[in-house]
Short mmCIF file of C-alpha atoms in Angstrom, two decimals:
data_model
loop_
_atom_site.label_atom_id
_atom_site.label_comp_id
_atom_site.label_asym_id
_atom_site.label_seq_id
_atom_site.Cartn_x
_atom_site.Cartn_y
_atom_site.Cartn_z
CA MET A 2 75.93 111.72 49.26
CA LYS A 3 77.44 114.18 46.55
CA SER A 4 76.39 113.75 42.91
CA GLU A 5 78.40 116.60 41.49
CA LYS A 6 81.31 115.88 38.91
CA ILE A 7 84.71 116.65 40.10
CA SER A 8 86.01 119.58 38.14
CA ASP A 9 89.19 119.09 35.99
CA ALA A 10 91.08 121.54 38.39
CA VAL A 11 90.44 119.31 41.37
CA VAL A 12 91.33 116.21 39.46
CA ARG A 13 94.55 117.63 38.38
CA ARG A 14 95.45 118.42 42.13
CA LEU A 15 94.55 114.89 43.27
CA PRO A 16 97.91 113.39 42.14
CA VAL A 17 99.73 116.21 43.96
CA TYR A 18 97.83 115.44 47.23
CA LEU A 19 98.52 111.81 46.69
CA ARG A 20 102.19 112.22 46.17
CA PHE A 21 102.50 114.14 49.40
CA LEU A 22 100.26 111.81 51.35
CA ASN A 23 102.34 108.83 50.23
CA GLU A 24 105.34 110.71 51.38
CA LEU A 25 103.84 111.29 54.69
CA SER A 26 102.83 107.63 54.92
CA HIS A 27 106.35 106.59 54.25
CA ARG A 28 107.48 108.67 57.20
CA GLU A 29 104.79 106.94 59.23
CA VAL A 30 102.83 110.23 59.60
CA LEU A 31 99.10 109.19 60.55
CA THR A 32 97.18 112.59 60.24
CA VAL A 33 97.75 115.82 58.41
CA SER A 34 95.85 119.15 58.58
CA SER A 35 94.75 121.22 55.71
CA GLN A 36 97.18 123.91 56.97
CA GLU A 37 100.22 121.60 56.73
CA LEU A 38 99.01 120.40 53.42
CA GLY A 39 98.46 124.08 52.25
CA GLN A 40 101.86 125.00 53.31
CA LYS A 41 103.77 122.00 51.71
CA LEU A 42 101.70 122.26 48.31
CA ASP A 43 101.49 126.15 48.20
CA LEU A 44 97.68 125.97 47.89
CA ASN A 45 95.15 127.70 50.16
CA PRO A 46 93.85 125.54 53.03
CA ALA A 47 90.46 126.49 52.53
CA GLN A 48 90.88 125.33 48.67
CA ILE A 49 92.11 121.93 50.10
CA ARG A 50 89.37 121.52 52.56
CA LYS A 51 86.92 122.19 49.66
CA ASP A 52 88.73 119.79 47.35
CA LEU A 53 88.76 117.18 49.89
CA ALA A 54 84.99 117.67 50.80
CA TYR A 55 84.30 116.21 47.46
CA PHE A 56 85.11 112.78 48.77
CA GLY A 57 83.16 112.97 52.02
CA ASP A 58 83.86 114.83 55.05
CA PHE A 59 86.28 112.87 56.82
CA GLY A 60 88.77 115.51 58.10
CA ARG A 61 88.31 116.20 61.96
CA LYS A 62 88.84 119.54 63.63
CA GLY A 63 92.09 119.59 65.67
CA ILE A 64 93.23 116.25 64.28
CA GLY A 65 93.17 116.78 60.46
CA TYR A 66 92.96 114.05 57.79
CA ASP A 67 93.73 110.32 58.31
CA VAL A 68 96.48 109.98 55.78
CA SER A 69 96.00 106.37 54.83
CA TYR A 70 92.24 106.92 54.63
CA LEU A 71 92.81 109.82 52.38
CA ILE A 72 95.14 107.81 50.30
CA GLU A 73 92.75 105.11 49.90
CA LYS A 74 89.95 107.40 48.83
CA ILE A 75 92.09 109.31 46.28
CA ARG A 76 93.35 106.03 44.72
CA GLN A 77 89.82 104.99 44.47
CA ILE A 78 88.60 108.22 42.84
CA LEU A 79 91.59 108.10 40.49
CA ASN A 80 90.86 104.50 39.68
CA LEU A 81 94.37 103.54 41.04
CA ASP A 82 92.78 100.83 42.99
CA GLN A 83 93.10 98.72 39.81
CA GLN A 84 96.23 98.15 37.50
CA ILE A 85 96.35 100.71 34.72
CA ASN A 86 98.51 99.82 31.72
CA VAL A 87 100.09 102.56 29.79
CA ALA A 88 101.79 102.46 26.22
CA LEU A 89 104.29 104.91 25.06
CA VAL A 90 104.44 105.65 21.37
CA GLY A 91 107.82 107.19 20.42
CA ALA A 92 111.19 105.86 21.93
CA GLY A 93 113.13 109.02 21.19
CA ASN A 94 115.04 110.96 23.92
CA LEU A 95 111.79 112.28 25.54
CA GLY A 96 110.11 108.82 25.33
CA GLN A 97 113.27 107.36 27.08
CA ALA A 98 113.18 110.07 29.61
CA LEU A 99 109.47 109.30 30.48
CA SER A 100 110.25 105.64 30.92
CA ASN A 101 112.84 106.47 33.25
CA TYR A 102 110.22 108.49 35.36
CA ASN A 103 108.17 105.12 35.34
CA THR A 104 109.49 104.57 38.87
CA TYR A 105 107.48 107.63 40.03
CA VAL A 106 104.30 106.35 38.24
CA LYS A 107 103.78 103.77 40.83
CA ASP A 108 100.18 103.60 42.09
CA ASN A 109 99.30 100.81 39.88
CA MET A 110 100.03 102.73 36.80
CA ARG A 111 102.88 101.44 34.58
CA ILE A 112 104.30 101.70 30.89
CA ILE A 113 104.18 98.31 29.80
CA ALA A 114 104.68 98.68 26.06
CA VAL A 115 106.77 100.89 23.85
CA PHE A 116 106.42 101.59 20.12
CA ASP A 117 108.38 103.01 17.38
CA ALA A 118 108.22 103.62 13.68
CA ASN A 119 112.07 103.63 13.28
CA PRO A 120 113.30 99.96 12.17
CA ASP A 121 116.61 100.42 14.03
CA LYS A 122 114.88 100.78 17.26
CA ILE A 123 112.64 97.73 17.13
CA GLY A 124 113.81 95.05 19.47
CA LYS A 125 116.05 97.32 21.62
CA LYS A 126 115.12 97.94 25.15
CA VAL A 127 113.79 101.13 26.96
CA LYS A 128 114.38 100.38 30.53
CA ASP A 129 113.18 96.61 30.64
CA ILE A 130 110.55 97.08 27.89
CA THR A 131 111.48 95.98 24.31
CA ILE A 132 110.47 98.36 21.57
CA GLN A 133 107.90 97.08 19.19
CA PRO A 134 107.11 98.05 15.66
CA ILE A 135 104.13 100.63 15.59
CA GLU A 136 102.25 98.15 13.24
CA GLU A 137 101.77 96.13 16.41
CA LEU A 138 100.16 98.87 18.38
CA GLU A 139 96.63 98.19 17.92
CA GLN A 140 96.88 94.46 18.63
CA THR A 141 99.10 94.84 21.69
CA VAL A 142 96.83 97.50 23.08
CA ARG A 143 94.00 95.31 23.00
CA ASP A 144 95.78 92.15 24.07
CA LYS A 145 97.40 93.71 26.97
CA HIS A 146 94.34 95.93 28.07
CA ILE A 147 96.13 99.11 27.58
CA GLN A 148 93.87 102.00 28.68
CA ILE A 149 96.44 105.18 28.42
CA GLY A 150 98.60 106.18 25.60
CA ILE A 151 101.68 108.53 25.79
CA ILE A 152 102.55 110.18 22.37
CA THR A 153 106.05 111.33 22.16
CA VAL A 154 106.37 111.12 18.29
CA PRO A 155 107.35 114.10 16.21
CA ASP A 156 104.25 116.47 15.66
CA VAL A 157 103.50 115.26 12.05
CA GLU A 158 103.04 111.73 13.21
CA ALA A 159 100.88 112.71 16.16
CA GLN A 160 97.41 112.67 14.77
CA ARG A 161 98.09 109.16 12.99
CA VAL A 162 99.38 107.67 16.26
CA ALA A 163 96.25 109.01 18.22
CA ASP A 164 93.91 107.63 15.67
CA GLN A 165 95.55 104.18 15.95
CA LEU A 166 95.55 104.35 19.85
CA VAL A 167 91.80 105.48 19.50
CA ALA A 168 90.97 102.48 17.10
CA ALA A 169 92.42 99.98 19.55
CA GLY A 170 90.10 101.42 22.34
CA ILE A 171 92.42 103.74 24.45
CA GLY A 172 90.67 105.67 27.00
CA ALA A 173 92.93 108.60 27.40
CA ILE A 174 96.08 110.12 25.90
CA LEU A 175 98.88 112.34 27.14
CA ASN A 176 100.25 114.28 24.07
CA PHE A 177 103.74 115.55 24.08
CA ALA A 178 103.95 116.37 20.49
CA PRO A 179 103.59 120.19 19.89
CA THR A 180 100.50 120.12 18.02
CA ILE A 181 96.68 119.84 18.40
CA ILE A 182 95.39 116.36 18.20
CA LYS A 183 91.64 115.41 17.74
CA VAL A 184 89.96 112.66 19.38
CA PRO A 185 86.41 111.57 19.85
CA SER A 186 84.70 113.11 22.76
CA ASP A 187 84.79 109.78 24.97
CA VAL A 188 88.54 109.81 24.95
CA ARG A 189 90.26 112.16 27.29
CA ILE A 190 93.33 114.15 25.97
CA HIS A 191 96.03 116.18 27.96
CA ALA A 192 98.41 118.20 26.24
CA ALA A 193 101.61 118.14 27.96
CA ASP A 194 103.32 120.47 25.76
CA PHE A 195 106.40 121.95 27.71
CA THR A 196 107.40 124.51 24.77
CA THR A 197 103.93 126.09 25.37
CA ASP A 198 104.51 126.19 29.12
CA LEU A 199 108.14 127.65 28.54
CA ILE A 200 107.09 130.25 26.16
CA SER A 201 104.21 131.33 28.19
CA LEU A 202 106.86 131.96 31.07
CA ALA A 203 108.27 134.73 29.13
CA TYR A 204 105.01 136.71 29.69
CA TYR A 205 105.87 137.14 33.29
CA LEU A 206 109.60 138.15 32.92
CA GLN A 207 109.15 142.03 33.14
CA SER A 208 107.58 142.72 36.42
CA GLY A 209 104.70 145.09 36.37
CA LYS A 210 104.40 144.54 32.81
CA GLU A 211 101.36 146.33 31.17
CA LEU A 212 99.51 145.54 27.90
CA PRO A 213 101.35 147.23 24.95
CA GLU A 214 98.37 149.80 24.52
CA ASN A 215 99.48 151.28 27.89
CA GLU A 216 103.15 151.66 27.11
CA SER A 217 102.99 154.71 25.34
CA MET B 155 93.16 151.18 25.99
CA LYS B 156 92.96 148.35 28.36
CA SER B 157 94.53 148.08 31.69
CA GLU B 158 93.42 144.67 32.98
CA LYS B 159 95.97 142.12 33.56
CA ILE B 160 95.87 139.13 31.14
CA SER B 161 94.77 135.88 33.08
CA ASP B 162 97.25 133.08 33.39
CA ALA B 163 94.81 131.02 31.29
CA VAL B 164 94.93 133.16 28.51
CA VAL B 165 98.71 133.67 28.72
CA ARG B 166 99.16 129.80 28.59
CA ARG B 167 96.96 129.89 25.38
CA LEU B 168 99.00 132.59 23.46
CA PRO B 169 101.93 130.13 22.67
CA VAL B 170 99.47 128.02 21.14
CA TYR B 171 97.82 130.62 18.86
CA LEU B 172 101.23 131.69 18.10
CA ARG B 173 102.30 128.33 17.06
CA PHE B 174 99.45 127.85 14.63
CA LEU B 175 99.74 131.54 13.39
CA ASN B 176 103.38 130.90 12.54
CA GLU B 177 102.34 127.74 10.68
CA LEU B 178 99.84 129.78 8.80
CA SER B 179 102.41 132.53 8.06
CA HIS B 180 104.91 129.71 6.68
CA ARG B 181 102.04 128.69 4.56
CA GLU B 182 101.48 132.26 3.31
CA VAL B 183 98.08 132.41 4.56
CA LEU B 184 97.38 136.21 5.23
CA THR B 185 94.25 136.06 7.38
CA VAL B 186 92.37 133.65 9.62
CA SER B 187 89.10 133.78 11.16
CA SER B 188 88.16 132.91 14.86
CA GLN B 189 86.06 129.95 13.44
CA GLU B 190 89.24 128.48 11.65
CA LEU B 191 91.52 129.12 14.75
CA GLY B 192 88.89 127.51 17.04
CA GLN B 193 88.54 124.40 14.77
CA LYS B 194 92.08 123.90 14.61
CA LEU B 195 92.91 124.58 18.10
CA ASP B 196 89.85 122.97 19.39
CA LEU B 197 88.66 126.03 21.18
CA ASN B 198 85.45 127.95 21.30
CA PRO B 199 85.55 130.74 18.65
CA ALA B 200 84.07 133.20 21.09
CA GLN B 201 86.67 132.31 23.59
CA ILE B 202 89.36 133.08 20.95
CA ARG B 203 87.73 136.45 20.15
CA LYS B 204 87.82 137.25 23.75
CA ASP B 205 91.21 136.33 24.16
CA LEU B 206 92.49 138.18 21.31
CA ALA B 207 90.38 141.41 22.19
CA TYR B 208 92.79 141.78 25.02
CA PHE B 209 95.24 143.04 22.57
CA GLY B 210 93.20 145.45 20.95
CA ASP B 211 90.25 144.82 18.49
CA PHE B 212 91.98 144.16 15.16
CA GLY B 213 89.72 141.39 13.80
CA ARG B 214 87.76 142.47 10.96
CA LYS B 215 84.25 140.92 10.36
CA GLY B 216 84.21 138.66 7.36
CA ILE B 217 87.87 139.00 6.89
CA GLY B 218 89.19 137.76 10.16
CA TYR B 219 92.52 138.50 11.67
CA ASP B 220 95.54 139.67 9.96
CA VAL B 221 98.08 136.72 10.64
CA SER B 222 101.35 138.74 10.58
CA TYR B 223 100.02 141.63 12.87
CA LEU B 224 98.56 139.08 15.27
CA ILE B 225 101.91 137.14 15.37
CA GLU B 226 103.63 140.44 15.96
CA LYS B 227 101.33 141.41 18.68
CA ILE B 228 101.41 138.02 20.62
CA ARG B 229 105.24 138.09 20.38
CA GLN B 230 105.29 141.66 21.94
CA ILE B 231 102.96 140.60 24.69
CA LEU B 232 105.02 137.54 25.45
CA ASN B 233 108.30 139.56 25.45
CA LEU B 234 109.33 137.53 22.37
CA ASP B 235 110.40 140.61 20.52
CA GLN B 236 113.67 140.39 22.45
CA GLN B 237 116.03 137.39 22.83
CA ILE B 238 115.28 135.40 26.09
CA ASN B 239 118.04 133.26 27.34
CA VAL B 240 117.22 129.94 28.91
CA ALA B 241 119.33 127.73 31.29
CA LEU B 242 118.80 123.94 31.64
CA VAL B 243 119.99 122.43 34.96
CA GLY B 244 120.16 118.67 34.86
CA ALA B 245 121.56 117.07 31.87
CA GLY B 246 119.93 113.60 32.36
CA ASN B 247 117.58 111.61 29.77
CA LEU B 248 114.72 114.42 30.21
CA GLY B 249 117.21 117.40 29.98
CA GLN B 250 118.62 115.97 26.79
CA ALA B 251 115.33 115.57 25.36
CA LEU B 252 114.33 119.02 26.25
CA SER B 253 117.47 120.42 24.46
CA ASN B 254 116.43 118.40 21.36
CA TYR B 255 113.29 120.30 21.40
CA ASN B 256 115.20 123.49 21.20
CA THR B 257 114.28 123.97 17.64
CA TYR B 258 110.93 124.47 18.57
CA VAL B 259 111.63 126.98 20.99
CA LYS B 260 112.28 129.39 18.21
CA ASP B 261 110.67 132.86 18.74
CA ASN B 262 113.81 134.28 20.30
CA MET B 263 113.95 131.95 23.17
CA ARG B 264 116.85 129.55 23.44
CA ILE B 265 118.58 127.31 25.89
CA ILE B 266 122.13 128.69 25.90
CA ALA B 267 123.60 127.00 28.93
CA VAL B 268 123.22 123.56 30.45
CA PHE B 269 124.41 122.56 34.21
CA ASP B 270 124.83 119.23 35.84
CA ALA B 271 126.26 118.16 39.13
CA ASN B 272 127.71 114.91 37.77
CA PRO B 273 131.56 115.28 37.04
CA ASP B 274 131.28 112.55 34.40
CA LYS B 275 129.00 114.91 32.41
CA ILE B 276 130.96 118.12 32.58
CA GLY B 277 132.60 119.16 29.27
CA LYS B 278 130.32 116.85 27.37
CA LYS B 279 128.02 118.33 25.03
CA VAL B 280 124.10 118.38 24.78
CA LYS B 281 123.43 119.31 21.29
CA ASP B 282 125.97 122.10 20.64
CA ILE B 283 126.14 123.47 24.26
CA THR B 284 128.96 122.21 26.55
CA ILE B 285 127.83 121.04 29.99
CA GLN B 286 128.98 123.26 32.90
CA PRO B 287 129.52 122.12 36.60
CA ILE B 288 126.75 123.52 38.64
CA GLU B 289 129.01 125.48 40.64
CA GLU B 290 129.25 127.96 37.63
CA LEU B 291 125.40 128.28 37.47
CA GLU B 292 125.00 131.64 39.32
CA GLN B 293 128.00 133.37 37.48
CA THR B 294 126.99 132.11 34.15
CA VAL B 295 123.23 133.21 34.68
CA ARG B 296 124.47 136.81 35.43
CA ASP B 297 127.05 136.81 32.80
CA LYS B 298 124.73 135.50 29.94
CA HIS B 299 121.71 137.20 31.05
CA ILE B 300 119.75 134.27 31.46
CA GLN B 301 116.11 134.80 32.41
CA ILE B 302 114.53 131.54 32.63
CA GLY B 303 115.71 128.24 34.22
CA ILE B 304 114.45 124.82 33.35
CA ILE B 305 114.91 122.39 36.28
CA THR B 306 115.35 118.77 35.41
CA VAL B 307 117.21 117.50 38.34
CA PRO B 308 116.02 114.79 40.81
CA ASP B 309 113.37 116.04 43.09
CA VAL B 310 115.57 116.05 46.16
CA GLU B 311 117.94 118.38 44.49
CA ALA B 312 115.32 120.58 42.82
CA GLN B 313 114.88 123.25 45.71
CA ARG B 314 118.50 123.66 45.94
CA VAL B 315 118.92 124.31 42.23
CA ALA B 316 115.85 126.79 42.38
CA ASP B 317 117.38 128.66 45.26
CA GLN B 318 120.70 129.19 43.16
CA LEU B 319 118.61 130.31 40.21
CA VAL B 320 116.76 132.72 42.19
CA ALA B 321 120.01 133.99 43.94
CA ALA B 322 121.47 134.72 40.34
CA GLY B 323 118.40 136.81 39.46
CA ILE B 324 116.36 134.52 37.33
CA GLY B 325 112.71 135.55 36.51
CA ALA B 326 111.02 132.39 35.85
CA ILE B 327 111.36 128.67 36.42
CA LEU B 328 109.94 125.69 34.67
CA ASN B 329 110.14 122.77 37.10
CA PHE B 330 110.09 119.21 35.72
CA ALA B 331 111.10 117.77 39.14
CA PRO B 332 108.07 115.94 40.78
CA THR B 333 108.07 118.13 43.86
CA ILE B 334 106.91 121.40 45.11
CA ILE B 335 109.58 124.15 44.77
CA LYS B 336 109.28 127.53 46.75
CA VAL B 337 110.50 130.75 45.17
CA PRO B 338 109.90 134.37 46.13
CA SER B 339 106.76 135.83 44.66
CA ASP B 340 108.42 138.04 42.22
CA VAL B 341 109.77 134.74 40.41
CA ARG B 342 107.15 132.96 38.26
CA ILE B 343 107.33 129.13 38.51
CA HIS B 344 105.31 126.48 36.48
CA ALA B 345 105.29 122.92 37.38
CA ALA B 346 105.81 120.78 34.25
CA ASP B 347 105.09 117.63 36.01
CA PHE B 348 103.94 115.02 33.67
CA THR B 349 103.48 112.42 36.21
CA THR B 350 100.67 114.46 37.68
CA ASP B 351 99.15 114.77 34.19
CA LEU B 352 99.46 111.16 33.68
CA ILE B 353 97.94 109.95 36.96
CA SER B 354 95.18 112.57 36.67
CA LEU B 355 94.17 111.10 33.25
CA ALA B 356 93.23 107.70 35.08
CA TYR B 357 90.32 109.65 36.56
CA TYR B 358 88.55 109.78 33.04
CA LEU B 359 89.02 106.11 32.30
CA GLN B 360 85.72 104.83 33.27
CA SER B 361 82.97 106.81 31.35
CA GLY B 362 80.13 108.02 33.42
CA LYS B 363 81.99 107.49 36.59
CA GLU B 364 80.22 108.77 39.70
CA LEU B 365 81.92 109.63 42.93
CA PRO B 366 82.44 106.54 45.20
CA GLU B 367 79.51 107.56 47.44
CA ASN B 368 77.23 107.05 44.65
CA GLU B 369 78.36 103.73 43.76
CA SER B 370 76.37 101.63 46.53
#
């Protein structure tokens, strides 16, 4: 009986575990050790055991974890035992690319509505979803029980879109716009800003780099 | 005189600071306080002061930080005082979307080469860059002094592409393929896997959610 909250870092690793476990299940592998998980996922086996212990101690020494049980548990914890509907706002190149990745987003999570402000795009399709005008966002989010919004609009429009999503009662937002968005504390927001990721990589380019103060 | 290494978390925040500072500079704002930075970036001002103290103590009480000096310092630390060339491997929807974001990737960092394995795409253009066959990857990376690779190929091809990038002497990789890629320890790799991000958001959907063990 654990009552501690799962840390954000662990929550972010759960989908990674889940993806590999699904792969194992697909290959009809029944059990997996923390060593195997660690090797495949480039994580410390002790870290993995600690992460998985959050969900009850169901790994067995010498045998490992039961793959299907672990999948079921992680899906429960991630709320993936229910259908989760996602709206995509912004049908530009990035939005369209994300829709194509919709096949990866199995696990009961699906983009079911796409919105854009550009009249030329309304009525066209992204995959099999018809692009709706952004004016329909709030109503559709409510009617279709959409719980997560993905924002792929230009940065100047991102806050307004977020406000609309929040007003419609969305629970979480994945923001690709390269800007900081403010939401009420009961709405979860993740920044998926790859320009930040990309630029931060430059730091690591010179091996053994020291802080500038030390370069003299 | 500091000799400590900057933590990964701080390195990841630096481009966020930089983007806002560039915005301030564009608006001809000369100084900024940690409070203003904190409010805009949704970070604790104390955290910001701690982050910026890594680079020498150049904030002044009651005045704040000199915007242009801070920009210069952060650019130096991130190696952005030199041109950094980036290669994109995979000219699908996502790759094309990333190329469009190339305008954000200012700061001396630019995608200058695009590769794809599909013969139909070779010779076509993504923005103003001609798509090259993947066979030319290693030679081009060497010839054009490319230091960072972005992988946007399907997951089954990702490791092979990473191996080629590494063989060509790349220093860092941003991997969008939803799979774990292994690289030597002197190559920095970041996973930019938004499906992981998206799925982990589902955890936060039920407010006050407890671990399953507590639900009985």
